[in-house]
mmCIF file of C-alpha atoms in Angstrom:
data_model
loop_
_atom_site.group_PDB
_atom_site.id
_atom_site.type_symbol
_atom_site.label_atom_id
_atom_site.label_comp_id
_atom_site.label_asym_id
_atom_site.label_seq_id
_atom_site.Cartn_x
_atom_site.Cartn_y
_atom_site.Cartn_z
ATOM 1 C CA ASP A 1 -0.024 -0.011 -0.347
ATOM 2 C CA PHE A 2 3.001 2.368 0.568
ATOM 3 C CA CYS A 3 5.403 1.257 -1.515
ATOM 4 C CA PRO A 4 5.417 4.008 -4.145
ATOM 5 C CA ASP A 5 4.392 2.903 -7.769
ATOM 6 C CA SER A 6 6.950 5.210 -9.633
ATOM 7 C CA PHE A 7 9.973 3.812 -6.936
ATOM 8 C CA ALA A 8 8.717 0.158 -7.386
ATOM 9 C CA GLU A 9 8.017 0.467 -11.763
ATOM 10 C CA ARG A 10 11.729 1.572 -11.554
ATOM 11 C CA ALA A 11 13.711 -1.019 -9.025
ATOM 12 C CA ALA A 12 12.278 -4.166 -10.946
ATOM 13 C CA ASP A 13 14.327 -3.399 -14.178
ATOM 14 C CA PRO A 14 16.537 -5.283 -15.019
ATOM 15 C CA ALA A 15 18.469 -2.634 -15.627
ATOM 16 C CA VAL A 16 18.463 -0.438 -12.873
ATOM 17 C CA ARG A 17 20.760 0.088 -9.878
ATOM 18 C CA MET A 18 19.691 1.946 -6.917
ATOM 19 C CA ILE A 19 21.902 3.835 -5.213
ATOM 20 C CA GLU A 20 22.618 3.813 -1.737
ATOM 21 C CA VAL A 21 23.931 6.259 0.189
ATOM 22 C CA LYS A 22 25.722 5.136 4.102
ATOM 23 C CA LEU A 23 25.377 6.787 6.770
ATOM 24 C CA SER A 24 25.242 4.325 9.225
ATOM 25 C CA GLN A 25 25.340 0.813 9.353
ATOM 26 C CA GLY A 26 23.999 -2.139 11.780
ATOM 27 C CA ALA A 27 27.685 -3.639 12.830
ATOM 28 C CA LYS A 28 29.189 -0.606 13.848
ATOM 29 C CA PRO A 29 27.401 2.390 14.096
ATOM 30 C CA GLY A 30 29.337 5.529 13.439
ATOM 31 C CA ARG A 31 32.141 3.830 12.555
ATOM 32 C CA GLY A 32 33.761 3.472 8.616
ATOM 33 C CA GLY A 33 34.276 0.817 6.570
ATOM 34 C CA LEU A 34 38.252 -0.149 6.322
ATOM 35 C CA LEU A 35 39.579 -2.612 3.964
ATOM 36 C CA PRO A 36 43.028 -3.800 4.049
ATOM 37 C CA GLY A 37 45.744 -2.805 1.981
ATOM 38 C CA SER A 38 46.219 -7.290 1.719
ATOM 39 C CA LYS A 39 42.815 -7.315 -0.007
ATOM 40 C CA VAL A 40 43.651 -4.308 -2.395
ATOM 41 C CA THR A 41 44.693 -5.903 -5.100
ATOM 42 C CA GLU A 42 45.650 -4.857 -8.759
ATOM 43 C CA GLU A 43 41.980 -5.212 -9.699
ATOM 44 C CA ILE A 44 40.231 -3.347 -6.894
ATOM 45 C CA ALA A 45 43.607 -0.583 -6.083
ATOM 46 C CA ALA A 46 42.486 0.171 -9.962
ATOM 47 C CA ILE A 47 38.580 0.867 -9.284
ATOM 48 C CA ARG A 48 39.296 2.490 -5.752
ATOM 49 C CA GLY A 49 41.696 4.346 -8.374
ATOM 50 C CA VAL A 50 44.680 4.280 -4.289
ATOM 51 C CA PRO A 51 48.181 1.997 -4.492
ATOM 52 C CA ALA A 52 48.250 -1.417 -5.125
ATOM 53 C CA GLY A 53 48.735 -2.799 -0.926
ATOM 54 C CA GLN A 54 47.439 0.593 1.052
ATOM 55 C CA VAL A 55 44.961 0.985 3.363
ATOM 56 C CA VAL A 56 41.608 1.707 2.118
ATOM 57 C CA ILE A 57 39.579 3.843 5.260
ATOM 58 C CA SER A 58 36.119 5.365 5.048
ATOM 59 C CA PRO A 59 35.258 7.704 7.423
ATOM 60 C CA PRO A 60 31.704 7.835 8.597
ATOM 61 C CA HIS A 61 31.672 11.232 7.862
ATOM 62 C CA HIS A 62 30.878 12.260 4.331
ATOM 63 C CA ARG A 63 32.385 15.433 2.741
ATOM 64 C CA ALA A 64 30.163 16.371 0.062
ATOM 65 C CA PHE A 65 27.221 16.770 3.031
ATOM 66 C CA SER A 66 26.884 17.985 7.231
ATOM 67 C CA THR A 67 22.995 19.068 6.866
ATOM 68 C CA PRO A 68 20.006 17.064 6.391
ATOM 69 C CA THR A 69 19.551 19.982 3.856
ATOM 70 C CA GLU A 70 22.552 19.130 2.289
ATOM 71 C CA LEU A 71 22.230 15.454 2.424
ATOM 72 C CA LEU A 72 19.156 16.054 0.124
ATOM 73 C CA ALA A 73 20.333 18.068 -1.584
ATOM 74 C CA PHE A 74 23.312 14.918 -2.713
ATOM 75 C CA VAL A 75 20.304 13.113 -3.089
ATOM 76 C CA ALA A 76 18.883 14.674 -5.868
ATOM 77 C CA ARG A 77 22.588 15.135 -7.722
ATOM 78 C CA LEU A 78 23.128 11.860 -7.812
ATOM 79 C CA ARG A 79 19.875 11.337 -8.900
ATOM 80 C CA GLU A 80 20.424 13.526 -12.098
ATOM 81 C CA LEU A 81 24.382 12.646 -12.711
ATOM 82 C CA SER A 82 22.614 8.769 -12.840
ATOM 83 C CA GLY A 83 20.837 9.277 -15.150
ATOM 84 C CA GLY A 84 17.342 9.407 -12.923
ATOM 85 C CA LYS A 85 18.334 5.967 -11.281
ATOM 86 C CA PRO A 86 16.606 6.348 -7.466
ATOM 87 C CA VAL A 87 18.463 6.813 -5.100
ATOM 88 C CA GLY A 88 18.385 6.858 -0.973
ATOM 89 C CA ILE A 89 20.229 6.452 2.243
ATOM 90 C CA LYS A 90 20.301 3.783 4.696
ATOM 91 C CA LEU A 91 20.744 4.227 8.206
ATOM 92 C CA CYS A 92 21.182 2.618 12.179
ATOM 93 C CA VAL A 93 18.585 5.131 14.514
ATOM 94 C CA GLY A 94 20.715 6.845 16.763
ATOM 95 C CA ASP A 95 19.711 9.979 17.492
ATOM 96 C CA PRO A 96 16.039 10.272 16.890
ATOM 97 C CA ALA A 97 16.190 13.733 15.968
ATOM 98 C CA ASP A 98 18.182 13.415 12.867
ATOM 99 C CA VAL A 99 15.864 11.102 10.947
ATOM 100 C CA LEU A 100 13.311 13.903 12.131
ATOM 101 C CA GLY A 101 15.509 16.476 10.992
ATOM 102 C CA ILE A 102 16.255 14.735 7.496
ATOM 103 C CA VAL A 103 12.371 14.455 7.240
ATOM 104 C CA LYS A 104 11.781 18.242 8.271
ATOM 105 C CA ALA A 105 14.433 18.946 4.930
ATOM 106 C CA MET A 106 12.232 16.595 3.040
ATOM 107 C CA LEU A 107 9.146 18.828 4.404
ATOM 108 C CA GLU A 108 11.344 22.143 3.967
ATOM 109 C CA ARG A 109 12.973 21.590 0.072
ATOM 110 C CA ASP A 110 10.121 18.821 -0.553
ATOM 111 C CA ALA A 111 13.231 16.602 -1.971
ATOM 112 C CA LEU A 112 13.195 13.679 -0.609
ATOM 113 C CA PRO A 113 14.780 10.187 -1.542
ATOM 114 C CA ASP A 114 13.308 7.123 -3.439
ATOM 115 C CA PHE A 115 13.728 4.927 -0.370
ATOM 116 C CA ILE A 116 15.264 4.615 3.489
ATOM 117 C CA THR A 117 17.027 1.710 4.498
ATOM 118 C CA VAL A 118 16.472 1.001 7.882
ATOM 119 C CA ASP A 119 19.344 -0.824 9.134
ATOM 120 C CA GLY A 120 18.976 -2.729 13.285
ATOM 121 C CA SER A 121 22.208 -3.025 15.947
ATOM 122 C CA GLU A 122 21.697 -6.690 15.457
ATOM 123 C CA GLY A 123 23.168 -6.320 11.707
ATOM 124 C CA GLY A 124 26.535 -8.309 11.615
ATOM 125 C CA THR A 125 29.801 -8.556 10.083
ATOM 126 C CA GLY A 126 32.868 -10.449 11.642
ATOM 127 C CA SER A 127 35.314 -7.393 11.145
ATOM 128 C CA ALA A 128 32.838 -5.932 13.303
ATOM 129 C CA PRO A 129 34.121 -3.919 16.442
ATOM 130 C CA LEU A 130 32.158 -6.305 19.454
ATOM 131 C CA GLU A 131 31.537 -3.019 21.951
ATOM 132 C CA PHE A 132 29.502 -1.102 18.707
ATOM 133 C CA SER A 133 28.028 -4.998 17.094
ATOM 134 C CA ASP A 134 26.647 -5.947 20.704
ATOM 135 C CA SER A 135 26.114 -2.356 22.729
ATOM 136 C CA VAL A 136 25.546 0.230 19.969
ATOM 137 C CA GLY A 137 22.354 2.135 17.447
ATOM 138 C CA MET A 138 18.976 1.145 17.797
ATOM 139 C CA PRO A 139 17.719 -2.160 17.067
ATOM 140 C CA LEU A 140 15.540 -2.899 13.301
ATOM 141 C CA ARG A 141 12.184 -3.019 14.719
ATOM 142 C CA GLU A 142 11.987 -0.156 17.092
ATOM 143 C CA GLY A 143 13.972 1.777 14.455
ATOM 144 C CA LEU A 144 11.867 0.510 11.234
ATOM 145 C CA SER A 145 8.596 1.438 13.646
ATOM 146 C CA LEU A 146 10.667 5.198 14.382
ATOM 147 C CA VAL A 147 11.031 5.973 10.636
ATOM 148 C CA HIS A 148 8.237 4.346 9.172
ATOM 149 C CA ASN A 149 5.819 6.594 11.716
ATOM 150 C CA ALA A 150 8.119 9.314 10.856
ATOM 151 C CA LEU A 151 7.145 9.252 7.579
ATOM 152 C CA VAL A 152 4.143 9.033 8.007
ATOM 153 C CA GLY A 153 3.668 11.859 10.337
ATOM 154 C CA ALA A 154 4.975 13.865 8.030
ATOM 155 C CA GLY A 155 2.410 13.079 5.319
ATOM 156 C CA LEU A 156 5.345 11.120 3.301
ATOM 157 C CA ARG A 157 5.151 8.190 3.150
ATOM 158 C CA ASP A 158 3.321 7.339 0.255
ATOM 159 C CA ARG A 159 6.733 8.936 -1.303
ATOM 160 C CA VAL A 160 9.429 7.299 -0.174
ATOM 161 C CA ALA A 161 9.804 3.685 0.503
ATOM 162 C CA VAL A 162 10.880 1.501 3.049
ATOM 163 C CA ALA A 163 13.764 -0.936 3.391
ATOM 164 C CA ALA A 164 14.678 -3.915 6.163
ATOM 165 C CA SER A 165 17.841 -5.056 7.062
ATOM 166 C CA GLY A 166 19.597 -6.356 10.270
ATOM 167 C CA LYS A 167 19.346 -9.974 10.933
ATOM 168 C CA ILE A 168 16.754 -10.470 7.873
ATOM 169 C CA ILE A 169 16.894 -14.430 7.743
ATOM 170 C CA THR A 170 13.741 -16.307 7.555
ATOM 171 C CA GLY A 171 9.831 -16.326 5.991
ATOM 172 C CA PHE A 172 8.662 -15.039 9.658
ATOM 173 C CA HIS A 173 11.672 -11.946 9.505
ATOM 174 C CA MET A 174 9.816 -10.980 6.598
ATOM 175 C CA VAL A 175 6.708 -10.745 7.998
ATOM 176 C CA ARG A 176 7.732 -9.046 10.785
ATOM 177 C CA ALA A 177 9.644 -6.011 8.883
ATOM 178 C CA LEU A 178 7.351 -5.783 6.626
ATOM 179 C CA ALA A 179 4.127 -5.843 9.734
ATOM 180 C CA ILE A 180 5.914 -2.862 11.611
ATOM 181 C CA GLY A 181 5.770 -0.349 7.963
ATOM 182 C CA ALA A 182 9.209 -1.853 5.751
ATOM 183 C CA ASP A 183 7.110 -1.863 2.231
ATOM 184 C CA PHE A 184 10.835 -4.822 1.403
ATOM 185 C CA CYS A 185 13.757 -7.103 3.345
ATOM 186 C CA MET A 186 17.491 -6.408 2.250
ATOM 187 C CA SER A 187 19.634 -9.734 3.458
ATOM 188 C CA ALA A 188 23.450 -10.426 3.888
ATOM 189 C CA ARG A 189 24.249 -12.080 6.301
ATOM 190 C CA ALA A 190 21.964 -15.225 5.522
ATOM 191 C CA MET A 191 23.460 -15.076 2.039
ATOM 192 C CA MET A 192 26.954 -15.257 3.112
ATOM 193 C CA PHE A 193 25.655 -18.438 5.231
ATOM 194 C CA ALA A 194 23.870 -19.791 2.331
ATOM 195 C CA LEU A 195 26.992 -19.144 0.523
ATOM 196 C CA GLY A 196 28.901 -21.059 2.831
ATOM 197 C CA CYS A 197 29.791 -18.949 5.534
ATOM 198 C CA ILE A 198 31.025 -20.582 9.230
ATOM 199 C CA GLN A 199 32.022 -17.736 10.956
ATOM 200 C CA THR A 200 35.386 -18.078 11.213
ATOM 201 C CA LEU A 201 34.944 -13.860 11.626
ATOM 202 C CA ARG A 202 37.763 -13.212 9.980
ATOM 203 C CA CYS A 203 36.922 -10.744 6.949
ATOM 204 C CA ASN A 204 38.934 -8.538 8.105
ATOM 205 C CA THR A 205 42.737 -10.368 7.619
ATOM 206 C CA ASN A 206 42.284 -11.545 4.278
ATOM 207 C CA LYS A 207 42.086 -15.247 5.548
ATOM 208 C CA CYS A 208 38.716 -15.943 5.003
ATOM 209 C CA PRO A 209 39.089 -20.253 4.906
ATOM 210 C CA VAL A 210 35.575 -21.000 2.979
ATOM 211 C CA GLY A 211 36.889 -18.208 -0.102
ATOM 212 C CA VAL A 212 33.713 -15.866 0.971
ATOM 213 C CA ALA A 213 35.779 -13.009 2.061
ATOM 214 C CA THR A 214 38.932 -12.257 0.783
ATOM 215 C CA GLN A 215 41.429 -12.208 -2.225
ATOM 216 C CA ARG A 216 43.847 -14.630 -1.522
ATOM 217 C CA PRO A 217 43.277 -16.832 -5.174
ATOM 218 C CA SER A 218 45.094 -19.898 -2.644
ATOM 219 C CA LEU A 219 41.337 -19.341 -0.497
ATOM 220 C CA ALA A 220 38.851 -17.707 -3.576
ATOM 221 C CA ALA A 221 39.555 -20.983 -5.180
ATOM 222 C CA GLY A 222 37.527 -23.062 -2.592
ATOM 223 C CA LEU A 223 34.202 -21.021 -3.644
ATOM 224 C CA ASP A 224 32.238 -22.848 -6.285
ATOM 225 C CA VAL A 225 30.720 -20.199 -7.651
ATOM 226 C CA GLU A 226 28.174 -22.053 -10.197
ATOM 227 C CA ASP A 227 28.068 -24.445 -7.196
ATOM 228 C CA LYS A 228 27.157 -22.011 -4.723
ATOM 229 C CA SER A 229 24.996 -19.986 -6.460
ATOM 230 C CA GLU A 230 23.174 -22.333 -6.993
ATOM 231 C CA ARG A 231 22.849 -22.441 -3.237
ATOM 232 C CA VAL A 232 22.069 -19.400 -2.663
ATOM 233 C CA ARG A 233 18.792 -18.846 -5.316
ATOM 234 C CA ARG A 234 17.483 -21.715 -4.027
ATOM 235 C CA TYR A 235 17.592 -20.417 -0.122
ATOM 236 C CA HIS A 236 16.166 -16.550 -1.148
ATOM 237 C CA ASP A 237 13.663 -18.846 -3.300
ATOM 238 C CA GLU A 238 12.704 -21.094 -0.540
ATOM 239 C CA THR A 239 11.922 -18.181 2.272
ATOM 240 C CA VAL A 240 10.026 -16.187 0.200
ATOM 241 C CA ARG A 241 8.166 -18.610 -0.408
ATOM 242 C CA SER A 242 7.833 -19.540 3.713
ATOM 243 C CA PHE A 243 6.792 -16.235 4.166
ATOM 244 C CA LEU A 244 4.188 -16.212 1.187
ATOM 245 C CA ALA A 245 2.821 -19.316 2.896
ATOM 246 C CA LEU A 246 2.660 -17.142 6.608
ATOM 247 C CA ILE A 247 0.665 -13.885 4.392
ATOM 248 C CA ALA A 248 -1.540 -17.571 3.620
ATOM 249 C CA ALA A 249 -2.204 -18.895 7.488
ATOM 250 C CA ALA A 250 -2.869 -15.692 8.994
ATOM 251 C CA GLY A 251 -6.067 -15.398 6.042
ATOM 252 C CA LEU A 252 -4.206 -12.205 3.667
ATOM 253 C CA ARG A 253 -4.329 -12.025 0.304
ATOM 254 C CA ASP A 254 -1.286 -9.864 0.127
ATOM 255 C CA PRO A 255 1.641 -9.088 1.879
ATOM 256 C CA ASP A 256 0.531 -5.639 1.612
ATOM 257 C CA GLU A 257 -2.432 -5.460 4.637
ATOM 258 C CA LEU A 258 -0.160 -6.913 7.172
ATOM 259 C CA ARG A 259 -0.894 -5.211 10.318
ATOM 260 C CA PRO A 260 1.066 -4.912 13.208
ATOM 261 C CA GLY A 261 -1.570 -6.420 15.005
ATOM 262 C CA HIS A 262 -1.336 -9.429 12.730
ATOM 263 C CA VAL A 263 2.395 -9.976 15.070
ATOM 264 C CA TRP A 264 1.816 -10.561 18.451
ATOM 265 C CA ARG A 265 5.268 -10.884 21.327
ATOM 266 C CA ARG A 266 5.659 -13.414 24.754
ATOM 267 C CA VAL A 267 6.532 -9.893 26.833
ATOM 268 C CA ASP A 268 6.633 -12.177 29.737
ATOM 269 C CA GLU A 269 5.501 -15.543 31.243
ATOM 270 C CA VAL A 270 1.663 -14.543 31.354
ATOM 271 C CA THR A 271 1.238 -12.372 28.971
ATOM 272 C CA ALA A 272 1.374 -11.528 24.949
ATOM 273 C CA VAL A 273 0.991 -8.528 23.210
ATOM 274 C CA ASN A 274 0.651 -7.390 19.806
ATOM 275 C CA TYR A 275 2.699 -5.041 17.175
ATOM 276 C CA ALA A 276 0.350 -2.367 17.858
ATOM 277 C CA GLN A 277 0.212 -2.675 21.030
ATOM 278 C CA ILE A 278 3.795 -2.406 21.630
ATOM 279 C CA TYR A 279 4.633 0.057 18.122
ATOM 280 C CA PRO A 280 1.917 2.595 18.059
ATOM 281 C CA SER A 281 1.490 3.972 14.938
ATOM 282 C CA LEU A 282 0.953 7.117 14.144
ATOM 283 C CA GLU A 283 -2.019 9.305 11.795
ATOM 284 C CA GLU A 284 -1.091 10.836 8.870
ATOM 285 C CA GLY A 285 0.121 14.281 8.579
ATOM 286 C CA VAL A 286 0.088 14.762 12.169
ATOM 287 C CA LEU A 287 3.425 15.967 12.743
ATOM 288 C CA LEU A 288 2.229 18.742 10.503
ATOM 289 C CA GLU A 289 -0.003 20.433 13.392
ATOM 290 C CA ASP A 290 -0.017 21.394 16.778
ATOM 291 C CA PRO A 291 -0.261 19.207 19.230
ATOM 292 C CA ILE A 292 2.861 17.423 18.426
ATOM 293 C CA PRO A 293 2.287 13.767 19.440
ATOM 294 C CA GLN A 294 3.641 13.227 22.910
ATOM 295 C CA PRO A 295 5.787 10.683 21.781
ATOM 296 C CA LEU A 296 7.951 12.682 19.310
ATOM 297 C CA LEU A 297 7.125 16.178 21.162
ATOM 298 C CA ALA A 298 11.502 16.158 22.728
ATOM 299 C CA ASP A 299 12.682 15.083 20.020
ATOM 300 C CA TRP A 300 11.287 16.942 16.873
ATOM 301 C CA ALA A 301 11.356 19.637 18.625
ATOM 302 C CA ARG A 302 15.309 19.186 18.728
ATOM 303 C CA ALA A 303 15.029 18.301 15.282
ATOM 304 C CA ARG A 304 16.529 20.623 12.253
ATOM 305 C CA ALA A 305 17.101 20.375 9.685
ATOM 306 C CA ASP A 306 19.869 23.090 8.804
ATOM 307 C CA ALA A 307 21.535 20.553 11.012
ATOM 308 C CA PHE A 308 22.222 16.708 12.613
ATOM 309 C CA ALA A 309 21.970 16.656 15.911
ATOM 310 C CA ALA A 310 25.063 15.750 17.408
ATOM 311 C CA SER A 311 26.320 18.879 16.090
ATOM 312 C CA ALA A 312 23.692 20.616 17.811
ATOM 313 C CA GLY A 313 24.647 19.267 21.040
ATOM 314 C CA GLY A 314 22.184 15.924 20.826
ATOM 315 C CA PRO A 315 22.810 13.783 23.170
ATOM 316 C CA GLY A 316 24.822 10.705 20.656
ATOM 317 C CA PRO A 317 24.132 7.828 19.036
ATOM 318 C CA ALA A 318 21.396 4.887 20.632
ATOM 319 C CA THR A 319 23.066 2.302 23.156
ATOM 320 C CA VAL A 320 21.903 -1.144 23.706
ATOM 321 C CA ALA A 321 20.699 -1.784 27.353
ATOM 322 C CA PRO A 322 21.752 -5.724 27.599
#
């Protein structure tokens, strides 16, 4: 019901590739990427424009923009330069005021990304700092609910597609994400497992024993692309099939009919509640008029289109309590 038709049509075209501006990811919110020099082969060096063998650091800060307004201008520029390809942003929510600041910038400029990928703190990689992967960032369901409600409350939900990412492995995980507000799901971890990852946590050492995360020819030779690609395809197809079976079991004709009330969660030994109670939905356009709903009142007041929360003296990234 929410996914914009124009985005869906363009994304379905096999000749089209989406562009995603990564603000943060669930495995290491607030930390950039680092490609060890041992992985920078001649081929990668030519692509990245660096000398072979040199460490490549991708810092979390983007030089092209430093405010929500500038971010949207950058998105528009990428769309123009790419000939109209869908351009979106990816983030693991830290300070809710950052998300709301981006929404305020959308309203002020009437310029929107085609999609927003919400990554949860559950996201992972074997090279992520342990404290970051365990304790930093907002969990997927809470982050997804926030982004969905922010767009609904601003009257923009039908113009921006929302993707869910962060430990999406099973058909039920997809049902759960769509019930909260996602239009589609992205999965990396599950596909890596289907490809042969055995979680040795050596992703950053260039010594992956199964050949998945290495540039060493002797180790990469262990990855039979023809065989493993077929395993990935089968895993994908079976996961989607189980997702559709759950939709049918719920008595629904289409995934668009999923609502928070369709999913229940046990919160203690004697109590179970549905997601509509855990993740209440905002009414369309309520952020455009007073009074602002209490759950978002303080963060909406702090949110600014001309500055992200941290540079404006915000509380910083979300941390996950044990």
